[in-house]
Short mmCIF file of C-alpha atoms in Angstrom, two decimals:
data_model
loop_
_atom_site.label_atom_id
_atom_site.label_comp_id
_atom_site.label_asym_id
_atom_site.label_seq_id
_atom_site.Cartn_x
_atom_site.Cartn_y
_atom_site.Cartn_z
CA MET A 1 87.47 -60.64 -221.43
CA GLU A 2 84.03 -61.81 -220.29
CA SER A 3 83.35 -63.10 -223.81
CA ILE A 4 86.65 -64.98 -223.92
CA ILE A 5 86.02 -66.62 -220.56
CA ARG A 6 82.43 -67.48 -221.53
CA LYS A 7 83.69 -69.09 -224.74
CA LYS A 8 86.23 -71.17 -222.82
CA ILE A 9 83.63 -72.24 -220.27
CA ASP A 10 81.29 -73.31 -223.08
CA GLU A 11 84.10 -75.34 -224.65
CA VAL A 12 84.82 -77.05 -221.34
CA LEU A 13 81.16 -77.81 -220.72
CA LYS A 14 80.92 -79.58 -224.05
CA GLU A 15 83.78 -81.82 -222.90
CA ILE A 16 82.54 -82.65 -219.41
CA VAL A 17 78.75 -82.59 -219.75
CA ASN A 18 77.19 -85.71 -221.26
CA ASP A 19 74.02 -84.01 -222.47
CA VAL A 20 75.54 -81.23 -224.56
CA ALA A 21 72.05 -80.13 -225.64
CA ILE A 22 71.50 -78.38 -222.31
CA ILE A 23 74.37 -75.97 -222.98
CA GLY A 24 72.40 -73.98 -225.52
CA ASP A 25 69.65 -73.36 -222.96
CA LEU A 26 71.96 -72.67 -220.03
CA SER A 27 71.93 -69.10 -218.73
CA TYR A 28 74.83 -68.13 -216.51
CA GLU A 29 76.75 -64.96 -215.70
CA VAL A 30 80.39 -63.93 -215.91
CA ASP A 31 80.85 -60.92 -213.63
CA VAL A 32 83.54 -58.78 -212.09
CA PRO A 33 83.77 -59.48 -208.33
CA LYS A 34 83.24 -56.56 -205.96
CA ASP A 35 86.44 -57.51 -204.15
CA TYR A 36 89.50 -57.83 -206.42
CA LYS A 37 90.84 -60.51 -204.03
CA ASN A 38 88.22 -62.82 -205.50
CA GLY A 39 89.78 -62.58 -208.93
CA ASP A 40 89.27 -60.58 -212.09
CA PHE A 41 86.09 -62.44 -213.07
CA THR A 42 83.71 -64.92 -211.48
CA THR A 43 80.97 -67.19 -212.80
CA ASN A 44 77.97 -68.97 -211.28
CA VAL A 45 77.83 -71.62 -214.03
CA ALA A 46 78.34 -74.53 -211.62
CA MET A 47 75.33 -73.51 -209.52
CA LYS A 48 73.22 -73.14 -212.66
CA LEU A 49 74.21 -76.68 -213.70
CA ALA A 50 73.61 -78.32 -210.31
CA SER A 51 69.91 -79.06 -210.74
CA LEU A 52 70.40 -80.22 -214.34
CA LEU A 53 73.28 -82.60 -213.53
CA LYS A 54 71.99 -83.63 -210.08
CA LYS A 55 75.41 -82.97 -208.55
CA PRO A 56 76.68 -80.56 -205.85
CA PRO A 57 77.76 -77.24 -207.40
CA ARG A 58 81.24 -77.33 -205.82
CA GLN A 59 81.86 -80.79 -207.36
CA ILE A 60 80.83 -79.42 -210.76
CA ALA A 61 82.98 -76.32 -210.22
CA GLU A 62 86.04 -78.43 -209.39
CA SER A 63 85.49 -80.48 -212.55
CA ILE A 64 85.24 -77.36 -214.69
CA LYS A 65 88.29 -75.86 -212.99
CA GLY A 66 90.35 -78.93 -213.84
CA HIS A 67 89.71 -78.38 -217.54
CA LEU A 68 90.48 -74.65 -217.50
CA VAL A 69 94.23 -74.84 -218.00
CA ASP A 70 95.14 -71.87 -220.14
CA ALA A 71 97.94 -69.33 -220.45
CA ILE A 72 95.61 -66.40 -219.88
CA PHE A 73 94.78 -67.58 -216.35
CA GLU A 74 97.25 -67.13 -213.54
CA LYS A 75 94.99 -69.34 -211.43
CA VAL A 76 91.39 -70.52 -211.17
CA GLU A 77 89.74 -71.05 -207.77
CA VAL A 78 86.49 -72.52 -206.51
CA ALA A 79 84.91 -70.40 -203.79
CA GLY A 80 81.80 -70.37 -201.59
CA PRO A 81 78.91 -72.59 -202.68
CA GLY A 82 80.42 -73.12 -206.13
CA PHE A 83 81.61 -69.87 -207.68
CA ILE A 84 84.56 -70.18 -210.05
CA ASN A 85 86.96 -67.25 -209.75
CA PHE A 86 89.40 -66.39 -212.53
CA PHE A 87 92.69 -64.62 -211.98
CA VAL A 88 93.95 -63.41 -215.35
CA SER A 89 97.71 -63.34 -215.88
CA LYS A 90 99.42 -59.95 -216.07
CA SER A 91 101.15 -61.01 -219.28
CA PHE A 92 97.74 -61.32 -220.97
CA PHE A 93 96.93 -57.71 -220.13
CA HIS A 94 100.41 -56.59 -221.19
CA ASN A 95 99.99 -58.26 -224.56
CA PHE A 96 96.59 -56.64 -225.00
CA LEU A 97 98.08 -53.22 -224.29
CA LEU A 98 100.62 -53.83 -227.05
CA SER A 99 97.90 -54.89 -229.45
CA ILE A 100 96.13 -51.53 -229.05
CA LEU A 101 99.23 -49.73 -230.31
CA GLU A 102 99.96 -52.22 -233.08
CA ASP A 103 96.48 -52.83 -234.50
CA LYS A 104 93.60 -50.40 -233.88
CA THR A 105 91.09 -52.99 -235.11
CA VAL A 106 91.43 -54.68 -231.72
CA LEU A 107 89.08 -51.96 -230.49
CA THR A 108 86.41 -52.77 -233.10
CA SER A 109 84.03 -55.70 -233.50
CA ASP A 110 82.74 -57.96 -236.26
CA MET A 111 79.42 -58.39 -234.47
CA GLY A 112 77.50 -56.88 -237.39
CA ALA A 113 78.95 -59.33 -239.92
CA GLY A 114 78.39 -56.86 -242.76
CA LYS A 115 74.61 -56.64 -242.34
CA LYS A 116 73.08 -53.61 -244.07
CA VAL A 117 71.56 -51.10 -241.66
CA GLN A 118 69.96 -47.80 -242.54
CA VAL A 119 69.75 -45.08 -239.91
CA GLU A 120 67.32 -42.32 -240.85
CA PHE A 121 67.49 -39.35 -238.51
CA VAL A 122 66.81 -35.63 -238.13
CA SER A 123 64.53 -35.53 -241.23
CA ALA A 124 63.13 -32.19 -240.09
CA ASN A 125 60.70 -30.52 -242.46
CA PRO A 126 62.56 -27.93 -244.57
CA THR A 127 60.37 -25.17 -243.15
CA GLY A 128 63.13 -23.49 -241.17
CA PRO A 129 66.60 -23.88 -239.65
CA LEU A 130 67.30 -26.73 -237.25
CA HIS A 131 66.66 -25.90 -233.61
CA ILE A 132 68.29 -27.29 -230.50
CA GLY A 133 65.68 -30.03 -230.28
CA HIS A 134 66.87 -31.41 -233.60
CA GLY A 135 70.42 -31.46 -232.26
CA ARG A 136 69.73 -34.32 -229.89
CA GLY A 137 68.34 -36.52 -232.66
CA ALA A 138 71.26 -35.58 -234.91
CA ALA A 139 73.84 -36.43 -232.25
CA TYR A 140 72.10 -39.71 -231.40
CA GLY A 141 71.55 -40.87 -234.98
CA ASP A 142 75.08 -40.10 -236.11
CA SER A 143 76.67 -41.62 -232.99
CA LEU A 144 74.55 -44.76 -233.39
CA ALA A 145 75.67 -45.04 -237.03
CA ARG A 146 79.32 -44.67 -235.96
CA VAL A 147 78.89 -47.34 -233.29
CA PHE A 148 77.31 -49.67 -235.85
CA GLU A 149 80.22 -49.13 -238.23
CA ALA A 150 82.70 -49.95 -235.46
CA CYS A 151 80.67 -53.12 -234.80
CA GLY A 152 81.03 -54.32 -238.40
CA PHE A 153 77.69 -53.25 -239.90
CA ASP A 154 77.32 -51.77 -243.38
CA VAL A 155 75.65 -48.48 -242.50
CA GLN A 156 73.82 -45.86 -244.54
CA ARG A 157 72.77 -42.51 -243.06
CA GLU A 158 69.67 -41.00 -244.64
CA TYR A 159 67.75 -37.74 -244.33
CA TYR A 160 64.11 -37.81 -245.47
CA ILE A 161 63.16 -34.40 -246.89
CA ASN A 162 59.48 -33.79 -246.23
CA ASP A 163 59.05 -31.48 -249.22
CA ALA A 164 55.37 -32.25 -249.86
CA GLY A 165 52.12 -31.52 -248.07
CA ASN A 166 50.35 -28.70 -246.24
CA GLN A 167 53.32 -27.56 -244.19
CA MET A 168 55.28 -26.92 -247.33
CA ASN A 169 52.34 -25.04 -248.83
CA ASN A 170 52.25 -22.86 -245.72
CA LEU A 171 55.98 -22.24 -246.06
CA ALA A 172 55.57 -21.08 -249.67
CA LEU A 173 52.63 -18.84 -248.76
CA SER A 174 54.60 -17.37 -245.84
CA ILE A 175 57.51 -16.46 -248.13
CA TYR A 176 55.15 -15.04 -250.75
CA SER A 177 53.40 -12.91 -248.12
CA ARG A 178 56.75 -11.46 -246.97
CA TYR A 179 57.72 -10.85 -250.60
CA LEU A 180 54.54 -8.81 -251.08
CA GLU A 181 55.28 -6.83 -247.92
CA LEU A 182 58.72 -5.93 -249.30
CA HIS A 183 56.87 -4.36 -252.21
CA GLY A 184 54.57 -2.44 -249.89
CA ILE A 185 51.59 -4.74 -250.41
CA ASN A 186 49.77 -5.79 -247.27
CA ASP A 187 48.66 -9.38 -247.66
CA GLU A 188 46.92 -11.49 -245.03
CA PHE A 189 49.62 -13.70 -243.50
CA PRO A 190 48.75 -17.43 -243.50
CA MET A 191 47.12 -18.54 -240.24
CA ASP A 192 49.56 -21.47 -239.95
CA GLY A 193 52.45 -19.60 -241.57
CA TYR A 194 56.06 -19.38 -240.43
CA LYS A 195 57.12 -16.11 -238.84
CA GLY A 196 60.87 -16.47 -238.39
CA GLU A 197 63.35 -13.86 -239.58
CA TYR A 198 64.67 -16.43 -242.05
CA ILE A 199 61.38 -16.17 -244.01
CA ILE A 200 62.02 -12.46 -244.56
CA ASP A 201 65.62 -13.22 -245.62
CA ILE A 202 64.39 -15.71 -248.25
CA ALA A 203 61.83 -13.18 -249.47
CA LYS A 204 64.60 -10.60 -249.83
CA ASP A 205 66.67 -13.06 -251.88
CA ILE A 206 63.69 -13.65 -254.17
CA LYS A 207 63.13 -9.90 -254.53
CA ASN A 208 66.81 -9.38 -255.41
CA GLU A 209 66.63 -12.08 -258.08
CA TYR A 210 63.15 -11.51 -259.50
CA GLN A 211 62.58 -7.83 -258.61
CA ASP A 212 58.81 -7.23 -259.00
CA SER A 213 58.21 -9.88 -261.67
CA LEU A 214 56.35 -12.19 -259.26
CA LEU A 215 53.73 -9.48 -258.88
CA LYS A 216 52.89 -9.83 -262.56
CA MET A 217 52.48 -13.60 -262.41
CA PRO A 218 49.44 -15.64 -261.47
CA LYS A 219 49.58 -16.25 -257.71
CA GLU A 220 49.99 -20.02 -258.10
CA GLU A 221 53.06 -19.59 -260.31
CA ALA A 222 54.59 -17.02 -257.96
CA VAL A 223 53.97 -19.22 -254.91
CA ASN A 224 55.62 -22.16 -256.70
CA ILE A 225 58.76 -20.06 -257.20
CA CYS A 226 58.70 -19.14 -253.51
CA PHE A 227 58.31 -22.82 -252.67
CA LYS A 228 61.23 -23.96 -254.85
CA ILE A 229 63.64 -21.28 -253.65
CA GLY A 230 62.51 -21.59 -250.03
CA VAL A 231 63.01 -25.35 -249.88
CA GLU A 232 66.40 -25.11 -251.60
CA GLU A 233 67.71 -22.35 -249.30
CA ILE A 234 66.41 -23.94 -246.11
CA THR A 235 67.72 -27.39 -247.09
CA ASN A 236 71.15 -25.92 -247.83
CA THR A 237 71.10 -24.18 -244.46
CA ILE A 238 70.19 -27.45 -242.75
CA LYS A 239 73.03 -29.25 -244.54
CA LYS A 240 75.57 -26.63 -243.48
CA ASP A 241 74.36 -26.58 -239.87
CA LEU A 242 74.68 -30.36 -239.71
CA GLU A 243 78.13 -30.35 -241.30
CA ASP A 244 79.27 -27.77 -238.73
CA PHE A 245 77.84 -30.15 -236.11
CA GLY A 246 79.89 -33.02 -237.54
CA VAL A 247 76.97 -34.81 -239.22
CA THR A 248 76.81 -35.80 -242.88
CA PHE A 249 74.40 -38.04 -244.76
CA ASP A 250 74.94 -40.64 -247.46
CA LYS A 251 71.56 -39.89 -249.00
CA TRP A 252 69.01 -37.08 -248.97
CA PHE A 253 65.67 -38.59 -250.01
CA SER A 254 62.86 -36.36 -251.30
CA GLU A 255 59.29 -37.17 -250.29
CA LYS A 256 58.12 -35.42 -253.46
CA SER A 257 60.07 -37.95 -255.55
CA LEU A 258 57.73 -40.68 -254.29
CA TYR A 259 54.79 -38.91 -255.89
CA LEU A 260 56.65 -38.06 -259.11
CA SER A 261 57.84 -41.66 -259.54
CA GLY A 262 54.38 -43.07 -258.88
CA GLU A 263 55.58 -45.07 -255.88
CA VAL A 264 52.85 -43.78 -253.57
CA GLU A 265 50.11 -44.97 -255.92
CA GLN A 266 51.95 -48.26 -256.51
CA THR A 267 52.12 -48.82 -252.77
CA LEU A 268 48.42 -48.16 -252.28
CA GLN A 269 47.65 -50.52 -255.13
CA GLU A 270 49.78 -53.24 -253.55
CA LEU A 271 48.01 -52.81 -250.21
CA GLN A 272 44.64 -53.02 -251.97
CA GLU A 273 45.65 -56.18 -253.82
CA ARG A 274 46.76 -57.72 -250.52
CA GLY A 275 43.36 -56.96 -249.01
CA GLU A 276 44.75 -54.50 -246.47
CA THR A 277 42.55 -51.51 -247.37
CA TYR A 278 38.85 -50.68 -247.71
CA GLU A 279 36.74 -47.76 -248.86
CA GLN A 280 34.33 -45.94 -246.60
CA ASP A 281 32.61 -42.55 -246.94
CA GLY A 282 34.51 -41.94 -250.15
CA ALA A 283 37.93 -42.36 -248.45
CA LEU A 284 40.52 -45.13 -248.67
CA TRP A 285 41.42 -46.66 -245.30
CA PHE A 286 44.26 -48.88 -244.10
CA ASN A 287 43.06 -51.72 -241.86
CA SER A 288 45.67 -51.12 -239.17
CA THR A 289 43.50 -52.41 -236.29
CA LYS A 290 44.12 -55.83 -237.80
CA TYR A 291 47.71 -55.45 -236.58
CA GLY A 292 46.93 -54.06 -233.14
CA ASP A 293 46.63 -50.34 -233.88
CA ASP A 294 43.93 -48.53 -231.90
CA LYS A 295 42.06 -47.45 -235.04
CA ASP A 296 42.20 -47.69 -238.83
CA ARG A 297 44.03 -44.96 -240.71
CA VAL A 298 43.09 -42.87 -243.74
CA LEU A 299 45.32 -43.15 -246.81
CA ARG A 300 43.28 -41.06 -249.26
CA ARG A 301 40.71 -38.57 -248.07
CA SER A 302 37.27 -38.28 -249.66
CA ASN A 303 38.46 -35.19 -251.58
CA GLY A 304 41.19 -37.29 -253.21
CA GLU A 305 44.02 -35.82 -251.14
CA LEU A 306 46.65 -38.32 -250.00
CA THR A 307 47.73 -38.32 -246.35
CA TYR A 308 51.27 -38.16 -244.98
CA PHE A 309 50.81 -41.74 -243.88
CA ALA A 310 50.38 -42.87 -247.50
CA SER A 311 53.74 -41.43 -248.53
CA ASP A 312 55.40 -42.74 -245.34
CA ILE A 313 54.34 -46.29 -246.21
CA ALA A 314 55.66 -45.82 -249.75
CA TYR A 315 58.93 -44.48 -248.35
CA HIS A 316 59.49 -47.49 -246.12
CA ARG A 317 58.54 -49.85 -248.93
CA ASN A 318 61.24 -48.10 -250.96
CA LYS A 319 63.75 -48.59 -248.14
CA ILE A 320 63.02 -52.30 -247.87
CA LYS A 321 63.37 -52.79 -251.61
CA ARG A 322 66.84 -51.23 -251.38
CA GLY A 323 67.96 -54.33 -249.49
CA PHE A 324 68.53 -53.18 -245.92
CA ASP A 325 68.45 -55.84 -243.21
CA ASN A 326 67.41 -53.35 -240.53
CA LEU A 327 65.78 -49.95 -240.64
CA ILE A 328 66.20 -47.57 -237.73
CA ASN A 329 64.21 -44.34 -237.57
CA VAL A 330 65.11 -41.66 -235.05
CA TRP A 331 62.04 -39.55 -234.25
CA GLY A 332 60.99 -36.95 -231.72
CA ALA A 333 59.02 -38.23 -228.74
CA ASP A 334 55.91 -36.43 -230.00
CA HIS A 335 55.65 -39.05 -232.78
CA HIS A 336 55.05 -41.95 -230.35
CA GLY A 337 51.45 -42.39 -231.56
CA TYR A 338 52.72 -42.96 -235.09
CA VAL A 339 54.88 -45.98 -234.29
CA LYS A 340 52.28 -48.75 -234.28
CA ARG A 341 50.57 -47.71 -237.49
CA LEU A 342 53.86 -47.57 -239.42
CA LYS A 343 54.98 -50.95 -238.09
CA SER A 344 51.56 -52.31 -239.06
CA SER A 345 52.09 -51.15 -242.62
CA ILE A 346 55.37 -53.10 -242.77
CA SER A 347 53.49 -56.27 -241.81
CA ALA A 348 50.71 -55.49 -244.30
CA LEU A 349 53.30 -55.32 -247.09
CA GLY A 350 54.41 -58.86 -246.20
CA TYR A 351 57.57 -58.08 -244.24
CA ASN A 352 58.59 -58.66 -240.64
CA GLU A 353 57.77 -55.48 -238.77
CA GLU A 354 60.68 -56.16 -236.38
CA MET A 355 63.08 -55.10 -239.13
CA LEU A 356 61.91 -51.55 -238.42
CA GLU A 357 63.06 -50.00 -235.15
CA ILE A 358 61.85 -46.57 -234.12
CA LYS A 359 63.86 -44.74 -231.47
CA LEU A 360 62.05 -41.84 -229.82
CA VAL A 361 64.19 -38.96 -228.60
CA GLN A 362 62.83 -37.03 -225.63
CA MET A 363 62.79 -33.25 -225.50
CA VAL A 364 65.82 -31.16 -224.66
CA SER A 365 65.70 -27.86 -222.79
CA LEU A 366 68.37 -25.21 -223.01
CA ILE A 367 69.51 -23.65 -219.73
CA GLU A 368 71.62 -20.51 -219.65
CA GLY A 369 72.27 -18.43 -216.57
CA GLY A 370 69.99 -20.75 -214.64
CA GLU A 371 66.99 -19.93 -216.84
CA LYS A 372 65.17 -22.12 -219.36
CA ILE A 373 64.84 -20.79 -222.91
CA SER A 374 61.55 -21.56 -224.65
CA MET A 375 61.10 -22.02 -228.37
CA SER A 376 58.40 -22.23 -231.03
CA THR A 377 59.11 -22.90 -234.70
CA ARG A 378 56.10 -21.08 -236.12
CA ALA A 379 56.45 -18.11 -233.77
CA GLY A 380 60.09 -17.84 -234.80
CA THR A 381 61.35 -17.79 -231.20
CA PHE A 382 63.33 -21.04 -231.34
CA VAL A 383 67.05 -21.33 -230.60
CA GLU A 384 68.90 -22.51 -233.67
CA LEU A 385 71.31 -25.43 -233.53
CA SER A 386 73.89 -23.33 -235.38
CA TRP A 387 73.79 -20.78 -232.55
CA LEU A 388 74.44 -23.48 -229.95
CA THR A 389 77.28 -25.00 -232.00
CA LYS A 390 78.99 -21.60 -232.18
CA LYS A 391 78.27 -20.86 -228.53
CA VAL A 392 79.79 -23.97 -226.95
CA GLY A 393 81.61 -25.63 -229.87
CA SER A 394 80.72 -28.75 -231.78
CA ASP A 395 82.60 -31.08 -229.41
CA ALA A 396 80.78 -29.93 -226.27
CA ALA A 397 77.43 -29.82 -228.06
CA ARG A 398 77.81 -33.36 -229.42
CA TYR A 399 79.01 -34.75 -226.10
CA PHE A 400 76.31 -33.13 -223.97
CA TYR A 401 73.55 -34.29 -226.32
CA ILE A 402 74.73 -37.91 -226.25
CA MET A 403 75.75 -38.28 -222.61
CA ARG A 404 72.21 -39.08 -221.46
CA ASP A 405 69.80 -41.84 -222.47
CA ILE A 406 67.45 -40.51 -225.17
CA ASN A 407 64.49 -41.91 -223.20
CA SER A 408 64.94 -39.24 -220.53
CA GLN A 409 64.30 -35.53 -220.93
CA PHE A 410 67.50 -33.52 -220.82
CA GLU A 411 68.45 -30.03 -219.70
CA PHE A 412 71.43 -28.76 -221.69
CA ASP A 413 73.43 -26.54 -219.33
CA ILE A 414 75.20 -24.14 -221.66
CA ASP A 415 77.35 -22.61 -218.90
CA LEU A 416 78.67 -26.02 -217.88
CA ALA A 417 79.35 -26.94 -221.52
CA LYS A 418 81.48 -23.80 -221.91
CA SER A 419 83.44 -24.24 -218.69
CA LYS A 420 87.04 -25.37 -218.70
CA THR A 421 86.98 -27.28 -215.42
CA SER A 422 86.80 -30.90 -214.36
CA ASP A 423 83.07 -30.39 -213.75
CA ASN A 424 82.63 -30.30 -217.53
CA PRO A 425 82.74 -33.98 -218.55
CA VAL A 426 83.90 -33.43 -222.14
CA TYR A 427 86.68 -31.12 -221.00
CA TYR A 428 87.69 -33.67 -218.34
CA ILE A 429 87.93 -36.46 -220.92
CA GLN A 430 89.67 -34.42 -223.61
CA TYR A 431 92.15 -33.22 -221.00
CA ALA A 432 93.17 -36.83 -220.30
CA HIS A 433 94.06 -37.21 -224.00
CA ALA A 434 95.87 -33.86 -224.04
CA ARG A 435 97.73 -34.85 -220.87
CA VAL A 436 99.30 -37.85 -222.61
CA CYS A 437 100.31 -35.62 -225.53
CA SER A 438 101.87 -33.22 -223.03
CA ILE A 439 103.87 -36.09 -221.51
CA LEU A 440 105.32 -36.89 -224.92
CA ARG A 441 106.24 -33.25 -225.50
CA ASN A 442 107.89 -33.03 -222.08
CA ALA A 443 109.89 -36.18 -222.77
CA GLU A 444 111.17 -34.68 -226.02
CA GLU A 445 111.97 -31.31 -224.47
CA LYS A 446 113.86 -32.90 -221.55
CA ASN A 447 115.43 -35.59 -223.73
CA ILE A 448 114.03 -38.35 -221.53
CA LYS A 449 114.42 -41.66 -223.34
CA PHE A 450 111.85 -44.45 -223.47
CA GLU A 451 111.01 -47.45 -225.67
CA VAL A 452 107.34 -47.95 -226.47
CA GLY A 453 106.19 -51.53 -225.86
CA LYS A 454 109.22 -52.52 -223.80
CA TYR A 455 109.60 -53.47 -220.11
CA LEU A 456 105.88 -54.02 -219.62
CA ASN A 457 106.63 -56.38 -216.74
CA LYS A 458 107.05 -53.14 -214.78
CA LEU A 459 103.30 -52.67 -215.04
CA ASP A 460 102.52 -54.93 -212.10
CA SER A 461 100.78 -52.70 -209.58
CA GLU A 462 97.08 -52.80 -208.83
CA GLN A 463 96.67 -49.39 -210.52
CA ASP A 464 98.57 -50.50 -213.63
CA ILE A 465 96.43 -53.58 -214.16
CA ALA A 466 93.18 -51.77 -213.29
CA LEU A 467 93.87 -49.23 -216.03
CA ILE A 468 94.67 -51.91 -218.62
CA LYS A 469 91.56 -53.85 -217.62
CA LYS A 470 89.54 -50.71 -218.23
CA LEU A 471 91.02 -50.48 -221.72
CA TYR A 472 90.13 -54.12 -222.32
CA GLU A 473 86.55 -53.40 -221.27
CA PHE A 474 86.03 -50.97 -224.16
CA LYS A 475 85.15 -53.56 -226.80
CA SER A 476 82.46 -55.02 -224.56
CA VAL A 477 81.03 -51.52 -224.01
CA LEU A 478 81.06 -50.91 -227.77
CA GLU A 479 79.21 -54.13 -228.55
CA THR A 480 76.65 -53.47 -225.81
CA ALA A 481 76.09 -49.95 -227.16
CA GLY A 482 75.46 -51.47 -230.60
CA ARG A 483 73.13 -54.22 -229.38
CA THR A 484 71.06 -51.94 -227.15
CA ARG A 485 71.18 -48.92 -229.52
CA GLU A 486 72.56 -46.89 -226.60
CA PRO A 487 75.58 -44.82 -227.66
CA HIS A 488 75.40 -42.95 -224.35
CA ARG A 489 77.29 -45.91 -222.89
CA ILE A 490 80.41 -44.56 -224.62
CA PRO A 491 80.47 -41.28 -222.61
CA TYR A 492 79.82 -43.24 -219.41
CA TYR A 493 82.82 -45.42 -220.17
CA LEU A 494 85.00 -42.45 -221.11
CA GLN A 495 84.27 -40.65 -217.86
CA ASP A 496 85.38 -43.72 -215.89
CA LEU A 497 88.52 -44.16 -218.01
CA ALA A 498 89.48 -40.50 -217.75
CA ALA A 499 89.02 -40.58 -213.96
CA LEU A 500 91.24 -43.67 -213.70
CA TYR A 501 93.96 -42.08 -215.81
CA HIS A 502 93.92 -38.70 -214.04
CA ASN A 503 94.23 -40.58 -210.75
CA TYR A 504 97.00 -42.77 -212.17
CA TYR A 505 98.91 -39.68 -213.35
CA LYS A 506 98.56 -38.12 -209.91
CA ASN A 507 99.94 -41.18 -208.10
CA ASN A 508 102.58 -42.39 -210.56
CA GLN A 509 105.46 -40.43 -212.04
CA ILE A 510 105.41 -41.18 -215.76
CA LEU A 511 108.75 -39.71 -216.88
CA ILE A 512 111.73 -40.78 -214.74
CA GLU A 513 115.05 -39.57 -216.14
CA ASP A 514 117.23 -42.33 -214.67
CA ASP A 515 114.74 -45.20 -215.09
CA ILE A 516 114.13 -46.01 -218.75
CA GLU A 517 112.34 -49.26 -217.92
CA THR A 518 109.59 -47.78 -215.72
CA THR A 519 109.32 -44.76 -218.02
CA SER A 520 108.90 -46.98 -221.08
CA ALA A 521 106.21 -49.07 -219.41
CA ARG A 522 104.20 -46.11 -218.14
CA VAL A 523 104.47 -44.17 -221.40
CA THR A 524 103.24 -47.27 -223.24
CA LEU A 525 100.28 -47.50 -220.88
CA SER A 526 99.57 -43.79 -221.34
CA LEU A 527 99.66 -44.22 -225.12
CA GLY A 528 97.14 -47.04 -224.84
CA VAL A 529 94.83 -44.75 -222.87
CA LYS A 530 95.31 -42.03 -225.47
CA GLU A 531 94.33 -44.31 -228.37
CA VAL A 532 91.22 -45.63 -226.67
CA ILE A 533 90.04 -42.15 -225.66
CA LYS A 534 90.60 -40.84 -229.18
CA PHE A 535 88.75 -43.72 -230.82
CA ALA A 536 85.88 -43.71 -228.34
CA LEU A 537 85.41 -39.95 -228.71
CA SER A 538 85.31 -40.35 -232.49
CA LEU A 539 82.31 -42.67 -232.08
CA ILE A 540 80.28 -39.80 -230.64
CA GLY A 541 81.63 -37.23 -233.08
CA VAL A 542 83.95 -35.51 -230.59
CA GLY A 543 87.56 -34.56 -231.27
CA ALA A 544 90.62 -35.42 -229.18
CA PRO A 545 92.83 -32.29 -228.97
CA ASP A 546 96.54 -32.51 -228.28
CA LYS A 547 96.48 -29.32 -226.20
CA MET A 548 93.84 -27.78 -223.94
#
């Protein structure tokens, strides 16, 4: 509604203001008054114009009011020093309620205009199963992608498989060491190896398939087999854990493929040709201080070994060449020092670094029985995401992860997530949806008749209109969530909507046997609430059950 009113005000200003050029620079607000007696919306545009037009704000407000004759307004008033208050007609809200039931696209937006956006998230090294820390990034990245799609963007979800480098070598050596142990051979375990039970399980699979044949091979060949099988099994486990969590990807991109295709070397050559690198002490350096980084970064070490940064630049060059308008990376907060250097590389390649956005997800702690559970990937003491999904269910896990701003650290209360009370926000919201479904079942069982979309003039109370206005607000919340990259706004909205509906249900009898008109109106309103809750929950990967 704010956007509609703002559009109408802009149209009026172009009619009544001589110097139309000032309109583009004019900043004014359209807000909801604290007191409903002052209308549904209010604007300070007249006061903002006063100094520009050299006229009293009330005189300007009266002039604007005179041009705002429209069916959606019941009345328009000038108040105080020059506020313009808008009272929206009930019929407008009634028609909007009908539109929700007739055309679900009324809840979506064309803000994105088909622009291509890639969201790369999770991208955990395939050195072990996903832990609960990865869950927050997975929930955020997928929810953001869903919000973008609802806002009219062309979205691709991508997982970058870091299947090259020292960590992967340590993984292979860890598996090989466990394989030797299964054959009674004591081998020194890698200092930076991975000690989780899953490493032993992979080693057992290799033993079952290869028996003792790896013992007869050169170590390098045997370790390569451990590497190949280990990466494949762990990646498959990650895929399944994410699918159980409601997350799928359009593309799984291998870091190793960048080396095999020659793209890493091509990228370094391009940077050299653009004068963005230099050699020093036998190493190749990227001149990132030129772009505001705190120091220059090594691309190729003096021993000829390429750094992770070299392949990361090649990866983002690859992304850009695929034609995306915006790139969004979702990283853990511990990568904050990496942001500037990567953005610098985008500029060095001749692109606008603003096309790359990096969202940093703060840590999550797991609380159970009032105690915090610690985790360490290498020590093998981490809590797996799959365990949490089974423990509380995918819906509760997804909701709890996304209900807080990613910029704040978050304690995941597992006991609260499992509870079936109004204290549990996801249960409270899902129950509102189930409550409407229960109303429909009761109507059928008791043979209470109603006509959906009819007699909406009966929805004339303050509570009726407040609930419809809340439904109308959803599209604005969606667009704001897309613009700000803050999908947690959806849970905030849902909690408010659910509270309004539970209160409405408590104070208004929905099914009235001898009053088909009131019943029809209130069932229609309830169905509108049901559709918005279901759609909004889908944007954060949460289901809307018919029964609780």
